[in-house]
Every structure is written in C-alpha cells, then in structure tokens.
PDB file of C-alpha atoms and ligand atoms in Angstrom:
ATOM      1  CA  MET C 233     -21.479  -4.919 -16.405  1.00  0.00           C
ATOM      2  CA  GLU C 234     -24.181  -2.449 -15.358  1.00  0.00           C
ATOM      3  CA  ASP C 235     -27.880  -3.158 -16.812  1.00  0.00           C
ATOM      4  CA  LEU C 236     -27.669  -1.800 -20.137  1.00  0.00           C
ATOM      5  CA  LYS C 237     -30.512   0.015 -21.663  1.00  0.00           C
ATOM      6  CA  VAL C 238     -29.399   1.060 -25.043  1.00  0.00           C
ATOM      7  CA  VAL C 239     -31.112   3.702 -27.527  1.00  0.00           C
ATOM      8  CA  ILE C 240     -29.491   4.065 -30.980  1.00  0.00           C
ATOM      9  CA  GLY C 241     -29.822   6.133 -33.881  1.00  0.00           C
ATOM     10  CA  SER C 242     -28.168   6.943 -37.344  1.00  0.00           C
ATOM     11  CA  ASP C 243     -28.823   9.131 -40.363  1.00  0.00           C
ATOM     12  CA  HIS C 244     -28.521   7.467 -43.799  1.00  0.00           C
ATOM     13  CA  GLY C 245     -24.697   7.989 -43.572  1.00  0.00           C
ATOM     14  CA  GLY C 246     -24.461   5.590 -40.625  1.00  0.00           C
ATOM     15  CA  PHE C 247     -27.422   3.038 -41.437  1.00  0.00           C
ATOM     16  CA  HIS C 248     -25.475   0.185 -42.217  1.00  0.00           C
ATOM     17  CA  TYR C 249     -23.603   0.323 -39.210  1.00  0.00           C
ATOM     18  CA  LYS C 250     -26.603   1.107 -37.087  1.00  0.00           C
ATOM     19  CA  GLU C 251     -28.052  -2.211 -38.292  1.00  0.00           C
ATOM     20  CA  ALA C 252     -24.763  -4.087 -37.531  1.00  0.00           C
ATOM     21  CA  ILE C 253     -24.830  -2.761 -33.977  1.00  0.00           C
ATOM     22  CA  ILE C 254     -28.312  -3.663 -33.697  1.00  0.00           C
ATOM     23  CA  ASP C 255     -27.315  -7.193 -34.591  1.00  0.00           C
ATOM     24  CA  TYR C 256     -24.543  -7.229 -31.920  1.00  0.00           C
ATOM     25  CA  LEU C 257     -27.137  -5.973 -29.278  1.00  0.00           C
ATOM     26  CA  LYS C 258     -29.606  -8.522 -30.167  1.00  0.00           C
ATOM     27  CA  ALA C 259     -26.975 -11.490 -30.135  1.00  0.00           C
ATOM     28  CA  ARG C 260     -26.109 -10.331 -26.485  1.00  0.00           C
ATOM     29  CA  ASN C 261     -29.774  -9.902 -25.189  1.00  0.00           C
ATOM     30  CA  ILE C 262     -29.059  -6.265 -24.644  1.00  0.00           C
ATOM     31  CA  GLU C 263     -32.291  -4.045 -24.212  1.00  0.00           C
ATOM     32  CA  PHE C 264     -32.541  -1.447 -27.114  1.00  0.00           C
ATOM     33  CA  VAL C 265     -34.592   0.967 -28.735  1.00  0.00           C
ATOM     34  CA  ASP C 266     -34.058   2.069 -32.401  1.00  0.00           C
ATOM     35  CA  MET C 267     -34.921   5.660 -33.170  1.00  0.00           C
ATOM     36  CA  GLY C 268     -34.030   5.197 -36.880  1.00  0.00           C
ATOM     37  CA  THR C 269     -33.467   6.113 -39.539  1.00  0.00           C
ATOM     38  CA  TYR C 270     -35.216   3.170 -41.134  1.00  0.00           C
ATOM     39  CA  THR C 271     -34.183   3.276 -44.708  1.00  0.00           C
ATOM     40  CA  ARG C 272     -31.195   4.614 -46.675  1.00  0.00           C
ATOM     41  CA  GLU C 273     -32.682   7.498 -48.006  1.00  0.00           C
ATOM     42  CA  SER C 274     -31.506  10.915 -47.138  1.00  0.00           C
ATOM     43  CA  CYS C 275     -32.435  12.324 -43.764  1.00  0.00           C
ATOM     44  CA  ASP C 276     -31.251  15.211 -41.210  1.00  0.00           C
ATOM     45  CA  TYR C 277     -29.020  14.066 -38.499  1.00  0.00           C
ATOM     46  CA  PRO C 278     -29.780  16.635 -35.979  1.00  0.00           C
ATOM     47  CA  GLU C 279     -33.419  15.138 -35.365  1.00  0.00           C
ATOM     48  CA  ILE C 280     -32.135  11.641 -34.663  1.00  0.00           C
ATOM     49  CA  ALA C 281     -29.230  13.138 -32.433  1.00  0.00           C
ATOM     50  CA  LYS C 282     -32.126  14.831 -30.554  1.00  0.00           C
ATOM     51  CA  SER C 283     -34.410  12.064 -30.097  1.00  0.00           C
ATOM     52  CA  VAL C 284     -31.836   9.862 -28.833  1.00  0.00           C
ATOM     53  CA  ALA C 285     -30.193  12.596 -26.641  1.00  0.00           C
ATOM     54  CA  LYS C 286     -33.529  13.067 -25.168  1.00  0.00           C
ATOM     55  CA  LYS C 287     -34.138   9.407 -24.181  1.00  0.00           C
ATOM     56  CA  VAL C 288     -30.887   9.475 -22.508  1.00  0.00           C
ATOM     57  CA  VAL C 289     -31.290  12.529 -20.363  1.00  0.00           C
ATOM     58  CA  SER C 290     -34.772  11.409 -19.210  1.00  0.00           C
ATOM     59  CA  GLY C 291     -33.190   8.466 -17.995  1.00  0.00           C
ATOM     60  CA  GLU C 292     -35.298   6.130 -19.698  1.00  0.00           C
ATOM     61  CA  PHE C 293     -32.203   4.667 -21.273  1.00  0.00           C
ATOM     62  CA  ASN C 294     -28.518   4.824 -19.856  1.00  0.00           C
ATOM     63  CA  ARG C 295     -26.560   4.744 -23.003  1.00  0.00           C
ATOM     64  CA  GLY C 296     -26.872   6.156 -26.592  1.00  0.00           C
ATOM     65  CA  ILE C 297     -25.205   5.276 -29.788  1.00  0.00           C
ATOM     66  CA  LEU C 298     -25.325   7.613 -32.712  1.00  0.00           C
ATOM     67  CA  VAL C 299     -23.800   7.025 -36.289  1.00  0.00           C
ATOM     68  CA  CYS C 300     -23.672   9.196 -39.137  1.00  0.00           C
ATOM     69  CA  GLY C 301     -21.036   9.490 -41.926  1.00  0.00           C
ATOM     70  CA  THR C 302     -18.388  10.992 -39.842  1.00  0.00           C
ATOM     71  CA  GLY C 303     -19.953  11.040 -36.376  1.00  0.00           C
ATOM     72  CA  ILE C 304     -19.241  14.498 -35.950  1.00  0.00           C
ATOM     73  CA  GLY C 305     -22.604  15.993 -36.835  1.00  0.00           C
ATOM     74  CA  MET C 306     -24.061  13.601 -34.456  1.00  0.00           C
ATOM     75  CA  SER C 307     -21.723  14.405 -31.585  1.00  0.00           C
ATOM     76  CA  ILE C 308     -21.911  18.194 -32.182  1.00  0.00           C
ATOM     77  CA  ALA C 309     -25.852  17.924 -32.112  1.00  0.00           C
ATOM     78  CA  ALA C 310     -25.992  15.571 -29.001  1.00  0.00           C
ATOM     79  CA  ASN C 311     -23.919  17.519 -27.185  1.00  0.00           C
ATOM     80  CA  LYS C 312     -26.020  20.717 -27.280  1.00  0.00           C
ATOM     81  CA  ILE C 313     -28.523  18.670 -25.171  1.00  0.00           C
ATOM     82  CA  LYS C 314     -27.918  19.499 -21.262  1.00  0.00           C
ATOM     83  CA  GLY C 315     -26.756  16.332 -19.574  1.00  0.00           C
ATOM     84  CA  ILE C 316     -25.373  14.777 -22.526  1.00  0.00           C
ATOM     85  CA  ARG C 317     -21.783  13.835 -22.838  1.00  0.00           C
ATOM     86  CA  ALA C 318     -21.252  12.476 -26.357  1.00  0.00           C
ATOM     87  CA  ALA C 319     -17.787  11.085 -27.211  1.00  0.00           C
ATOM     88  CA  LEU C 320     -16.750  10.506 -31.092  1.00  0.00           C
ATOM     89  CA  CYS C 321     -14.723   7.711 -30.939  1.00  0.00           C
ATOM     90  CA  GLY C 322     -12.388   6.108 -33.814  1.00  0.00           C
ATOM     91  CA  ASP C 323     -10.368   4.051 -31.489  1.00  0.00           C
ATOM     92  CA  THR C 324     -10.777   1.618 -28.701  1.00  0.00           C
ATOM     93  CA  TYR C 325      -8.411   3.270 -26.339  1.00  0.00           C
ATOM     94  CA  SER C 326     -10.765   6.545 -26.542  1.00  0.00           C
ATOM     95  CA  ALA C 327     -13.827   4.330 -26.080  1.00  0.00           C
ATOM     96  CA  ARG C 328     -12.729   3.062 -22.931  1.00  0.00           C
ATOM     97  CA  VAL C 329     -11.683   6.243 -21.602  1.00  0.00           C
ATOM     98  CA  SER C 330     -14.537   8.097 -22.435  1.00  0.00           C
ATOM     99  CA  ARG C 331     -16.413   5.774 -20.090  1.00  0.00           C
ATOM    100  CA  ALA C 332     -13.721   5.588 -17.585  1.00  0.00           C
ATOM    101  CA  HIS C 333     -12.862   9.009 -17.229  1.00  0.00           C
ATOM    102  CA  ASN C 334     -15.605  11.067 -18.786  1.00  0.00           C
ATOM    103  CA  ASN C 335     -18.808   9.143 -18.223  1.00  0.00           C
ATOM    104  CA  ALA C 336     -19.758   9.502 -21.670  1.00  0.00           C
ATOM    105  CA  ASN C 337     -23.504   8.594 -22.053  1.00  0.00           C
ATOM    106  CA  ILE C 338     -23.620   8.699 -25.818  1.00  0.00           C
ATOM    107  CA  LEU C 339     -21.064   6.962 -28.301  1.00  0.00           C
ATOM    108  CA  CYS C 340     -20.844   8.737 -31.747  1.00  0.00           C
ATOM    109  CA  LEU C 341     -19.097   6.772 -34.517  1.00  0.00           C
ATOM    110  CA  GLY C 342     -18.462   7.600 -38.416  1.00  0.00           C
ATOM    111  CA  GLU C 343     -19.434   5.068 -40.983  1.00  0.00           C
ATOM    112  CA  ARG C 344     -17.187   6.567 -43.744  1.00  0.00           C
ATOM    113  CA  VAL C 345     -14.252   6.908 -41.310  1.00  0.00           C
ATOM    114  CA  ILE C 346     -13.569   3.620 -39.664  1.00  0.00           C
ATOM    115  CA  GLY C 347     -14.143  -0.172 -40.559  1.00  0.00           C
ATOM    116  CA  GLU C 348     -17.229  -2.131 -39.463  1.00  0.00           C
ATOM    117  CA  HIS C 349     -14.986  -4.557 -37.203  1.00  0.00           C
ATOM    118  CA  LEU C 350     -13.094  -1.648 -35.450  1.00  0.00           C
ATOM    119  CA  ALA C 351     -16.544   0.010 -35.126  1.00  0.00           C
ATOM    120  CA  LEU C 352     -17.944  -3.019 -33.274  1.00  0.00           C
ATOM    121  CA  ASP C 353     -15.122  -3.467 -30.982  1.00  0.00           C
ATOM    122  CA  ILE C 354     -15.445   0.212 -29.850  1.00  0.00           C
ATOM    123  CA  VAL C 355     -19.215  -0.517 -29.076  1.00  0.00           C
ATOM    124  CA  ASP C 356     -18.204  -3.519 -27.179  1.00  0.00           C
ATOM    125  CA  ILE C 357     -15.773  -1.926 -25.283  1.00  0.00           C
ATOM    126  CA  TRP C 358     -17.655   1.243 -24.653  1.00  0.00           C
ATOM    127  CA  LEU C 359     -20.799  -0.801 -23.484  1.00  0.00           C
ATOM    128  CA  LYS C 360     -18.584  -2.730 -21.081  1.00  0.00           C
ATOM    129  CA  THR C 361     -16.330  -0.029 -19.444  1.00  0.00           C
ATOM    130  CA  GLY C 362     -17.608   1.703 -16.281  1.00  0.00           C
ATOM    131  CA  PHE C 363     -17.120   5.233 -14.834  1.00  0.00           C
ATOM    132  CA  GLU C 364     -14.298   5.373 -12.539  1.00  0.00           C
ATOM    133  CA  GLY C 365     -15.574   8.165 -10.417  1.00  0.00           C
ATOM    134  CA  GLY C 366     -13.397   9.732  -7.678  1.00  0.00           C
ATOM    135  CA  ARG C 367     -11.348  12.744  -9.288  1.00  0.00           C
ATOM    136  CA  HIS C 368     -13.149  11.870 -12.720  1.00  0.00           C
ATOM    137  CA  LYS C 369     -16.441  12.717 -11.286  1.00  0.00           C
ATOM    138  CA  ARG C 370     -15.223  16.192  -9.852  1.00  0.00           C
ATOM    139  CA  ARG C 371     -14.492  17.236 -13.335  1.00  0.00           C
ATOM    140  CA  VAL C 372     -17.369  15.550 -14.964  1.00  0.00           C
ATOM    141  CA  ASP C 373     -19.539  17.742 -12.148  1.00  0.00           C
ATOM    142  CA  MET C 374     -17.664  20.782 -13.375  1.00  0.00           C
ATOM    143  CA  ILE C 375     -18.887  20.177 -16.886  1.00  0.00           C
ATOM    144  CA  GLU C 376     -22.462  19.997 -15.834  1.00  0.00           C
TER     145      GLU C 376
HETATM  146  C1  RB5 G 266     -24.646  13.217 -44.808  1.00  0.00           C
HETATM  147  O1  RB5 G 266     -23.964  13.094 -45.953  1.00  0.00           O
HETATM  148  C2  RB5 G 266     -23.351  13.359 -43.597  1.00  0.00           C
HETATM  149  O2  RB5 G 266     -23.237  14.648 -43.665  1.00  0.00           O
HETATM  150  C3  RB5 G 266     -23.535  13.001 -42.228  1.00  0.00           C
HETATM  151  O3  RB5 G 266     -23.720  11.671 -42.167  1.00  0.00           O
HETATM  152  C4  RB5 G 266     -22.642  13.389 -41.209  1.00  0.00           C
HETATM  153  O4  RB5 G 266     -21.428  12.768 -41.608  1.00  0.00           O
HETATM  154  C5  RB5 G 266     -22.482  14.610 -40.381  1.00  0.00           C
HETATM  155  O5  RB5 G 266     -21.957  15.031 -39.759  1.00  0.00           O
END
C-alpha cells in the first residue's frame, strides 16, 4: 500500500460516519487531518468539500474522504475543483474500480444511504487499492 495521507471532512449529515472513519484511521496509524465539521449543527457541505479538495490538489494529502447525507452534494462540489476525481461509492466493487480504473482521489459516502459497516468496508478497500495505470491512465489524462 502506498503511503497514505488522508484529509477528511463531512457536513452535519455525515458527521457520525466521519467520526467512525477517523477511528478506523487511528486504529491503523494512517496519517490524517480532519477539516470538520466538528459538531452536529447544520453547516454547508460545499465549504467542507472545497477545503478537502484543495488539500488534495495541492499535493499535501494524497487521498480525501467526504461524507454528507447522500454523498451527492459533496461529490458535485469536489468535482468542480480542477484535478479532483471524486467518486461517490455505495458498494465495494465501485470503490475498488474507482481507484483501479479512475484513480479517484476523493471518496464520497452518503451516511443516510448506506450502513456504517458497509461504509467502513468501502473505505478499507478504497484506501488499499492502487491505480492500474496503462489504458486507464490515458483515459484519466483525457479528463484532465
Ligand atoms: C443536508 O441536509 C444534506 O442536504 C447534505 O448532507 C447532503 O446530502 C447533500 O448532498
């Protein structure tokens, strides 16, 4: 597995899963920074998406994880930032292939959509899977 440096964020709708993912990262000594939100109070997901995305495109962190109620708002917002390939995943196959084929650099999850154990399995697979490159690199380069 490559050296992982993870930046994570959520809005209020994804707060609980963010905390669970942080526990997962801590238990595995994976370096991370938490960009908030830090309470369950209502907040605006585009701001969190932007702060996480900026830390990925700057190269300071190589992976980002964003959680909101559906994962949709976070993925739309993050994908507005040039260089971001945010993948909204609700199953483990998509998580694996979003890394292997799409070289996704941000994982988005919907706390109100999938169960917590599935969310953690998705995180586990997404963090462990590398980009296959080759023909997939050509296609990813075409997006950029
Ligand atoms: C917040 O209520 C909710 O809209 C947000 O978490 C997310 O689902 C947006 O896409």
